[in-house]
Amino acid sequence: AVVSTQSTGTVHYSPDKVGPVLITVKYAGNEVEGCPFHVDVVDDVNPLKVKILTKGLENPVVGKEMKFAVCTVGAGNGDLKVTVVDDDGHPLKVTIGDIDPDNQEVKFTPEHPGKHRVSVTWSGQPVPDGEIDLDVKKPLDLLACIVSDVNSNPVVGTPTHFTVDCSKVGSDDLKVEILDSNGDPLQVTIDNLGSGRFGASYTPLTVDPLKVHLKIEDSHLPSSPTTVHPIDPSKIQVTVDSDKDWKVGEPVEIAVDITEAGPGQLGINLSAPPGSGTDCHAKEVSPGHMTVVFTPCSSGEHVVNLTYSDNNVPATPVVIKVVPRADVKAVVVSGDGIREGQVGKTAVFTIDASA
């Protein structure tokens, strides 16, 4: 716009947008001293209404995109500016995008570890909490985390323990969560063992599978989540015919019901008289039902102990008493009574099975 006046006059102008305006004043065709005049045109804004939503700035890590939102409801038609500088004062690339007319999203990605300063202004004016300091960390080496002694078959009602070594990960912000089949958490106790090592313990309540979640700074470890299958050896039922006379050379069968014990491995230990060399094994009769079988080679007590995933089964030991097998060929029958007899007279003969 060009305005002319012969002597003294008042100039009125109305900027139609925010930004710098240059004003040139000439007298008798020559610019007056101070030209051009620089005017910074701002809108009718209220920076105190700007709200910074810092969710998304947690745990800043090199190479991880950071983002946060800025709400400008009631702040007027202003201009949002965000700068991010690292510890050496180098600026980072910042992108600002519209979420909706009243909210904008700010994104940037740290390239180096160390202190970073985020500065937010609204039409060049500071806003509440507009200076944000971040401590950017190196990327976590989750593969360096060592998890030890995780029992894949913990026993119901018995505390179970495992260790987590985070010493070479880059953070010791460990979170352990154990969920049952309904998604409900179990109580977990975590002990700080020092030097980035932790001990965790929990107690299974049922034989339902459990999910073990291990996180460092909200990032899952490569092995997480993992599933463990609790067992309850006390639920195993062992049945044997205790009234039967078990004889040498005849198979002995012991029924084992594991249907309520959870998924585990049945182990067998047979203690037999010296030199018997008796083989003992288990076979599956139907799902959850096993039969332990052995054939005694000598008489005497045979003791069967069972384990379930290396845990003793309370229903054992089972003691089988084996008696010698009768040898018919060794029985001697003699006497007159087996050769002849008379009516009305007693006949006598002898049976000798002592051999």
Short mmCIF file of C-alpha atoms in Angstrom, two decimals:
data_model
loop_
_atom_site.label_atom_id
_atom_site.label_comp_id
_atom_site.label_asym_id
_atom_site.label_seq_id
_atom_site.Cartn_x
_atom_site.Cartn_y
_atom_site.Cartn_z
CA ALA A 1 0.00 0.00 0.00
CA VAL A 2 1.21 3.52 -0.82
CA VAL A 3 0.05 6.52 1.19
CA SER A 4 0.93 10.15 0.28
CA THR A 5 0.79 13.25 2.48
CA GLN A 6 2.06 16.80 2.00
CA SER A 7 3.27 17.45 5.55
CA THR A 8 2.22 15.81 8.77
CA GLY A 9 -0.17 12.92 8.55
CA THR A 10 -1.34 9.78 10.31
CA VAL A 11 -1.09 6.44 8.50
CA HIS A 12 -3.49 3.61 9.26
CA TYR A 13 -3.00 0.06 7.99
CA SER A 14 -4.50 -3.35 8.80
CA PRO A 15 -2.28 -6.43 8.35
CA ASP A 16 -4.20 -9.43 7.00
CA LYS A 17 -1.82 -12.13 8.22
CA VAL A 18 0.70 -12.92 10.92
CA GLY A 19 4.32 -12.29 10.08
CA PRO A 20 6.91 -9.58 9.37
CA VAL A 21 5.90 -6.37 7.60
CA LEU A 22 8.32 -3.83 6.11
CA ILE A 23 7.33 -0.13 6.15
CA THR A 24 9.22 2.39 4.02
CA VAL A 25 8.74 6.15 4.57
CA LYS A 26 9.97 8.66 1.94
CA TYR A 27 10.11 12.42 2.04
CA ALA A 28 10.67 14.31 -1.17
CA GLY A 29 11.43 10.99 -2.83
CA ASN A 30 14.07 9.99 -0.31
CA GLU A 31 13.82 7.37 2.41
CA VAL A 32 13.83 8.81 5.88
CA GLU A 33 16.33 7.62 8.41
CA GLY A 34 15.60 4.17 9.90
CA CYS A 35 13.96 2.75 6.80
CA PRO A 36 12.77 0.19 6.29
CA PHE A 37 10.85 -0.20 9.52
CA HIS A 38 10.36 -3.84 10.55
CA VAL A 39 7.03 -4.66 12.15
CA ASP A 40 6.30 -8.14 13.59
CA VAL A 41 2.60 -8.68 13.10
CA VAL A 42 1.06 -11.05 15.64
CA ASP A 43 -2.47 -12.28 16.06
CA ASP A 44 -4.70 -11.77 19.03
CA VAL A 45 -3.35 -14.82 20.85
CA ASN A 46 -3.27 -16.08 24.42
CA PRO A 47 -0.25 -18.38 24.90
CA LEU A 48 -1.36 -19.13 28.47
CA LYS A 49 -4.14 -21.29 27.00
CA VAL A 50 -1.69 -23.61 25.24
CA LYS A 51 -1.39 -27.04 26.85
CA ILE A 52 1.44 -29.48 26.18
CA LEU A 53 0.53 -33.16 26.45
CA THR A 54 3.84 -34.89 27.15
CA LYS A 55 2.61 -38.47 26.76
CA GLY A 56 4.94 -39.99 24.19
CA LEU A 57 8.10 -38.41 25.61
CA GLU A 58 8.67 -41.19 28.15
CA ASN A 59 11.93 -43.16 28.02
CA PRO A 60 13.65 -41.25 25.19
CA VAL A 61 16.09 -43.47 23.30
CA VAL A 62 18.43 -42.84 20.37
CA GLY A 63 16.67 -43.75 17.13
CA LYS A 64 13.22 -43.89 18.73
CA GLU A 65 10.64 -41.48 17.32
CA MET A 66 9.38 -39.20 20.08
CA LYS A 67 6.06 -37.43 19.79
CA PHE A 68 3.74 -35.29 21.86
CA ALA A 69 0.60 -33.24 21.33
CA VAL A 70 -0.09 -29.53 21.78
CA CYS A 71 -3.64 -28.34 22.50
CA THR A 72 -4.42 -24.74 21.45
CA VAL A 73 -8.09 -24.46 22.43
CA GLY A 74 -8.77 -20.82 23.37
CA ALA A 75 -5.24 -19.72 22.46
CA GLY A 76 -6.26 -17.79 19.36
CA ASN A 77 -5.06 -18.10 15.78
CA GLY A 78 -1.36 -18.25 16.51
CA ASP A 79 1.73 -19.92 15.11
CA LEU A 80 3.16 -23.00 16.86
CA LYS A 81 6.92 -23.31 16.82
CA VAL A 82 8.91 -26.16 18.39
CA THR A 83 12.67 -26.51 18.52
CA VAL A 84 14.70 -29.45 19.85
CA VAL A 85 18.45 -29.13 20.45
CA ASP A 86 20.85 -31.79 21.73
CA ASP A 87 23.55 -31.47 24.37
CA ASP A 88 25.91 -29.81 21.87
CA GLY A 89 23.31 -27.28 20.76
CA HIS A 90 22.65 -28.97 17.43
CA PRO A 91 19.01 -28.65 16.31
CA LEU A 92 16.99 -31.74 15.43
CA LYS A 93 14.50 -32.04 12.61
CA VAL A 94 11.01 -31.41 13.96
CA THR A 95 7.73 -32.09 12.14
CA ILE A 96 4.40 -30.62 13.19
CA GLY A 97 1.12 -32.02 11.90
CA ASP A 98 -2.54 -31.31 12.54
CA ILE A 99 -4.54 -33.83 14.55
CA ASP A 100 -7.64 -31.62 14.39
CA PRO A 101 -8.22 -27.83 14.32
CA ASP A 102 -7.33 -27.50 18.02
CA ASN A 103 -4.58 -30.10 18.41
CA GLN A 104 -1.23 -30.60 16.72
CA GLU A 105 1.26 -33.46 16.95
CA VAL A 106 5.01 -32.86 17.21
CA LYS A 107 7.53 -35.52 16.17
CA PHE A 108 11.31 -35.79 16.31
CA THR A 109 13.93 -38.52 16.57
CA PRO A 110 17.04 -38.18 18.79
CA GLU A 111 20.28 -39.11 17.06
CA HIS A 112 22.68 -38.99 20.02
CA PRO A 113 22.47 -39.79 23.74
CA GLY A 114 22.54 -37.00 26.30
CA LYS A 115 20.49 -34.00 27.40
CA HIS A 116 17.97 -32.54 24.95
CA ARG A 117 15.91 -29.36 25.32
CA VAL A 118 12.44 -29.06 23.76
CA SER A 119 11.15 -25.48 23.46
CA VAL A 120 7.57 -24.59 22.52
CA THR A 121 6.29 -21.10 21.65
CA TRP A 122 2.96 -19.75 20.38
CA SER A 123 3.35 -16.87 17.95
CA GLY A 124 6.80 -16.27 19.38
CA GLN A 125 5.59 -16.14 22.97
CA PRO A 126 6.44 -18.68 25.68
CA VAL A 127 3.76 -21.12 26.80
CA PRO A 128 3.23 -22.86 30.16
CA ASP A 129 5.68 -25.75 30.64
CA GLY A 130 7.11 -24.93 27.22
CA GLU A 131 10.67 -25.88 28.17
CA ILE A 132 11.08 -29.66 28.43
CA ASP A 133 14.35 -31.39 29.30
CA LEU A 134 14.92 -34.95 28.11
CA ASP A 135 17.71 -37.37 28.99
CA VAL A 136 18.14 -39.51 25.87
CA LYS A 137 19.60 -42.97 26.49
CA LYS A 138 21.47 -45.36 24.26
CA PRO A 139 19.31 -48.14 22.74
CA LEU A 140 18.71 -51.06 25.07
CA ASP A 141 20.50 -54.31 24.30
CA LEU A 142 17.67 -56.63 25.29
CA LEU A 143 19.53 -59.64 23.91
CA ALA A 144 22.14 -59.13 26.65
CA CYS A 145 19.56 -59.85 29.37
CA ILE A 146 20.05 -63.30 30.93
CA VAL A 147 17.06 -65.08 32.50
CA SER A 148 17.96 -68.13 34.59
CA ASP A 149 16.23 -70.92 36.50
CA VAL A 150 12.74 -70.48 35.05
CA ASN A 151 10.88 -73.66 36.02
CA SER A 152 8.59 -74.78 33.20
CA ASN A 153 6.68 -77.00 35.66
CA PRO A 154 6.40 -75.12 38.98
CA VAL A 155 4.54 -76.91 41.74
CA VAL A 156 1.16 -75.61 42.89
CA GLY A 157 1.36 -74.05 46.35
CA THR A 158 5.16 -73.98 46.34
CA PRO A 159 7.13 -70.73 45.81
CA THR A 160 9.23 -70.81 42.65
CA HIS A 161 12.16 -68.53 41.89
CA PHE A 162 14.13 -67.29 38.89
CA THR A 163 16.79 -64.64 38.27
CA VAL A 164 17.13 -61.86 35.70
CA ASP A 165 20.54 -60.31 34.93
CA CYS A 166 20.15 -56.85 33.34
CA SER A 167 23.72 -55.71 34.01
CA LYS A 168 24.64 -55.43 30.32
CA VAL A 169 21.31 -54.21 28.94
CA GLY A 170 21.69 -50.50 29.59
CA SER A 171 18.81 -50.24 32.05
CA ASP A 172 17.64 -52.03 35.17
CA ASP A 173 14.03 -50.86 34.93
CA LEU A 174 12.69 -54.43 35.15
CA LYS A 175 8.99 -55.25 35.23
CA VAL A 176 7.74 -58.79 35.89
CA GLU A 177 4.09 -59.72 35.41
CA ILE A 178 2.63 -63.23 35.63
CA LEU A 179 -0.92 -63.71 34.36
CA ASP A 180 -3.24 -66.68 34.79
CA SER A 181 -5.49 -68.08 32.06
CA ASN A 182 -8.10 -65.40 32.83
CA GLY A 183 -5.56 -62.60 32.48
CA ASP A 184 -5.49 -61.92 36.22
CA PRO A 185 -2.05 -61.17 37.72
CA LEU A 186 -0.37 -63.29 40.37
CA GLN A 187 1.56 -61.73 43.21
CA VAL A 188 5.24 -61.44 42.27
CA THR A 189 8.07 -60.52 44.62
CA ILE A 190 11.15 -58.91 43.08
CA ASP A 191 14.40 -58.66 45.05
CA ASN A 192 17.24 -56.38 43.93
CA LEU A 193 20.38 -58.52 44.14
CA GLY A 194 22.65 -55.63 43.13
CA SER A 195 24.75 -54.93 40.03
CA GLY A 196 21.72 -55.11 37.74
CA ARG A 197 20.61 -58.55 38.93
CA PHE A 198 17.15 -59.37 40.28
CA GLY A 199 15.43 -62.34 41.85
CA ALA A 200 11.72 -62.94 41.22
CA SER A 201 9.43 -65.36 43.02
CA TYR A 202 5.78 -66.34 42.79
CA THR A 203 3.50 -69.20 43.86
CA PRO A 204 1.20 -70.97 41.37
CA LEU A 205 -2.32 -71.49 42.71
CA THR A 206 -3.70 -73.97 40.15
CA VAL A 207 -2.46 -76.19 37.31
CA ASP A 208 -3.74 -73.70 34.71
CA PRO A 209 -1.01 -72.33 32.36
CA LEU A 210 0.68 -69.05 33.32
CA LYS A 211 2.14 -66.34 31.07
CA VAL A 212 5.38 -64.80 32.33
CA HIS A 213 5.92 -61.26 30.98
CA LEU A 214 9.41 -59.73 31.37
CA LYS A 215 9.96 -56.13 30.31
CA ILE A 216 12.73 -53.56 30.58
CA GLU A 217 11.48 -49.99 30.18
CA ASP A 218 8.22 -51.38 28.77
CA SER A 219 10.02 -53.41 26.08
CA HIS A 220 9.53 -57.18 26.10
CA LEU A 221 12.62 -59.35 26.38
CA PRO A 222 13.11 -61.64 23.35
CA SER A 223 11.87 -64.63 25.37
CA SER A 224 8.83 -62.79 26.71
CA PRO A 225 6.10 -63.72 27.18
CA THR A 226 6.78 -67.34 27.98
CA THR A 227 4.32 -69.98 29.15
CA VAL A 228 4.86 -72.21 32.17
CA HIS A 229 2.69 -75.19 33.11
CA PRO A 230 2.22 -75.68 36.87
CA ILE A 231 1.81 -79.21 38.20
CA ASP A 232 0.31 -80.68 41.37
CA PRO A 233 1.82 -84.10 42.20
CA SER A 234 -0.52 -84.39 45.19
CA LYS A 235 -3.40 -84.85 42.73
CA ILE A 236 -1.88 -88.04 41.29
CA GLN A 237 -3.77 -91.19 42.23
CA VAL A 238 -1.92 -94.51 42.46
CA THR A 239 -3.84 -97.80 42.59
CA VAL A 240 -2.56 -101.35 43.04
CA ASP A 241 -4.23 -104.62 44.01
CA SER A 242 -2.91 -104.96 47.55
CA ASP A 243 -4.75 -108.25 48.21
CA LYS A 244 -3.11 -110.11 45.36
CA ASP A 245 -0.23 -112.49 45.93
CA TRP A 246 2.39 -111.26 43.48
CA LYS A 247 4.64 -114.07 42.31
CA VAL A 248 8.07 -114.19 40.71
CA GLY A 249 7.79 -114.04 36.92
CA GLU A 250 4.28 -112.59 36.89
CA PRO A 251 3.80 -108.94 35.69
CA VAL A 252 2.93 -106.38 38.37
CA GLU A 253 0.66 -103.52 37.24
CA ILE A 254 0.19 -100.22 39.08
CA ALA A 255 -2.47 -97.79 37.79
CA VAL A 256 -1.52 -94.07 37.81
CA ASP A 257 -4.10 -91.30 37.23
CA ILE A 258 -2.51 -87.91 36.34
CA THR A 259 -5.62 -86.21 34.89
CA GLU A 260 -5.72 -83.49 37.59
CA ALA A 261 -1.97 -83.07 38.06
CA GLY A 262 -1.22 -80.82 35.08
CA PRO A 263 1.14 -81.58 32.18
CA GLY A 264 4.35 -83.16 33.47
CA GLN A 265 6.73 -86.08 33.04
CA LEU A 266 6.24 -89.27 35.04
CA GLY A 267 9.43 -90.77 36.46
CA ILE A 268 9.82 -94.27 37.94
CA ASN A 269 12.34 -95.65 40.41
CA LEU A 270 12.18 -99.33 41.37
CA SER A 271 14.13 -100.73 44.30
CA ALA A 272 14.29 -104.52 44.00
CA PRO A 273 16.23 -107.21 45.90
CA PRO A 274 19.89 -107.43 44.90
CA GLY A 275 20.57 -109.24 41.65
CA SER A 276 16.97 -109.17 40.43
CA GLY A 277 17.67 -106.97 37.38
CA THR A 278 14.00 -106.07 37.12
CA ASP A 279 12.92 -103.71 34.30
CA CYS A 280 10.18 -101.17 35.07
CA HIS A 281 8.36 -98.94 32.59
CA ALA A 282 5.13 -96.99 32.12
CA LYS A 283 2.62 -97.17 29.30
CA GLU A 284 -0.30 -94.90 28.48
CA VAL A 285 -3.68 -96.59 28.68
CA SER A 286 -5.73 -93.49 27.82
CA PRO A 287 -5.13 -89.72 28.08
CA GLY A 288 -4.12 -89.01 31.67
CA HIS A 289 -4.10 -92.67 32.68
CA MET A 290 -0.84 -94.64 32.90
CA THR A 291 0.11 -98.14 33.98
CA VAL A 292 3.47 -98.88 35.59
CA VAL A 293 4.57 -102.42 34.75
CA PHE A 294 7.42 -104.61 35.95
CA THR A 295 8.04 -108.36 36.15
CA PRO A 296 9.86 -109.43 39.34
CA CYS A 297 12.74 -111.85 38.88
CA SER A 298 13.11 -112.71 42.54
CA SER A 299 11.04 -112.78 45.70
CA GLY A 300 11.10 -110.09 48.36
CA GLU A 301 9.97 -106.47 48.70
CA HIS A 302 9.89 -104.35 45.54
CA VAL A 303 9.52 -100.60 46.25
CA VAL A 304 8.20 -98.29 43.52
CA ASN A 305 8.75 -94.54 43.87
CA LEU A 306 7.19 -92.12 41.36
CA THR A 307 8.20 -88.57 40.48
CA TYR A 308 6.39 -85.98 38.39
CA SER A 309 8.69 -83.59 36.57
CA ASP A 310 11.34 -84.47 39.18
CA ASN A 311 8.96 -83.86 42.12
CA ASN A 312 8.06 -86.68 44.49
CA VAL A 313 4.54 -88.08 44.17
CA PRO A 314 3.03 -88.16 47.70
CA ALA A 315 1.02 -91.34 46.92
CA THR A 316 4.26 -93.32 46.69
CA PRO A 317 6.27 -95.35 47.58
CA VAL A 318 4.27 -98.45 46.73
CA VAL A 319 5.58 -101.67 48.32
CA ILE A 320 4.97 -104.91 46.44
CA LYS A 321 5.72 -108.14 48.29
CA VAL A 322 6.71 -110.85 45.83
CA VAL A 323 6.58 -114.53 46.80
CA PRO A 324 8.33 -117.43 45.07
CA ARG A 325 6.46 -119.06 42.25
CA ALA A 326 5.33 -122.62 43.00
CA ASP A 327 7.37 -125.33 41.21
CA VAL A 328 5.00 -128.24 40.62
CA LYS A 329 7.82 -130.45 39.42
CA ALA A 330 9.52 -130.17 42.79
CA VAL A 331 6.53 -131.55 44.71
CA VAL A 332 6.96 -135.25 45.78
CA VAL A 333 3.89 -137.35 46.60
CA SER A 334 4.50 -140.78 48.26
CA GLY A 335 2.89 -143.41 50.43
CA ASP A 336 0.59 -146.43 50.18
CA GLY A 337 -2.47 -144.24 50.05
CA ILE A 338 -1.76 -143.16 46.48
CA ARG A 339 -1.35 -146.76 45.30
CA GLU A 340 -4.27 -148.58 46.87
CA GLY A 341 -7.13 -148.17 49.32
CA GLN A 342 -9.75 -150.37 51.11
CA VAL A 343 -13.37 -149.65 51.88
CA GLY A 344 -13.85 -148.46 55.45
CA LYS A 345 -10.13 -148.10 56.12
CA THR A 346 -8.08 -144.87 56.26
CA ALA A 347 -5.63 -144.41 53.42
CA VAL A 348 -2.50 -142.32 54.03
CA PHE A 349 -0.02 -140.63 51.67
CA THR A 350 2.55 -137.81 52.03
CA ILE A 351 3.03 -134.53 50.05
CA ASP A 352 6.54 -133.00 50.22
CA ALA A 353 6.83 -129.44 48.71
CA SER A 354 9.91 -128.46 50.72
CA ALA A 355 12.35 -128.58 47.86
#
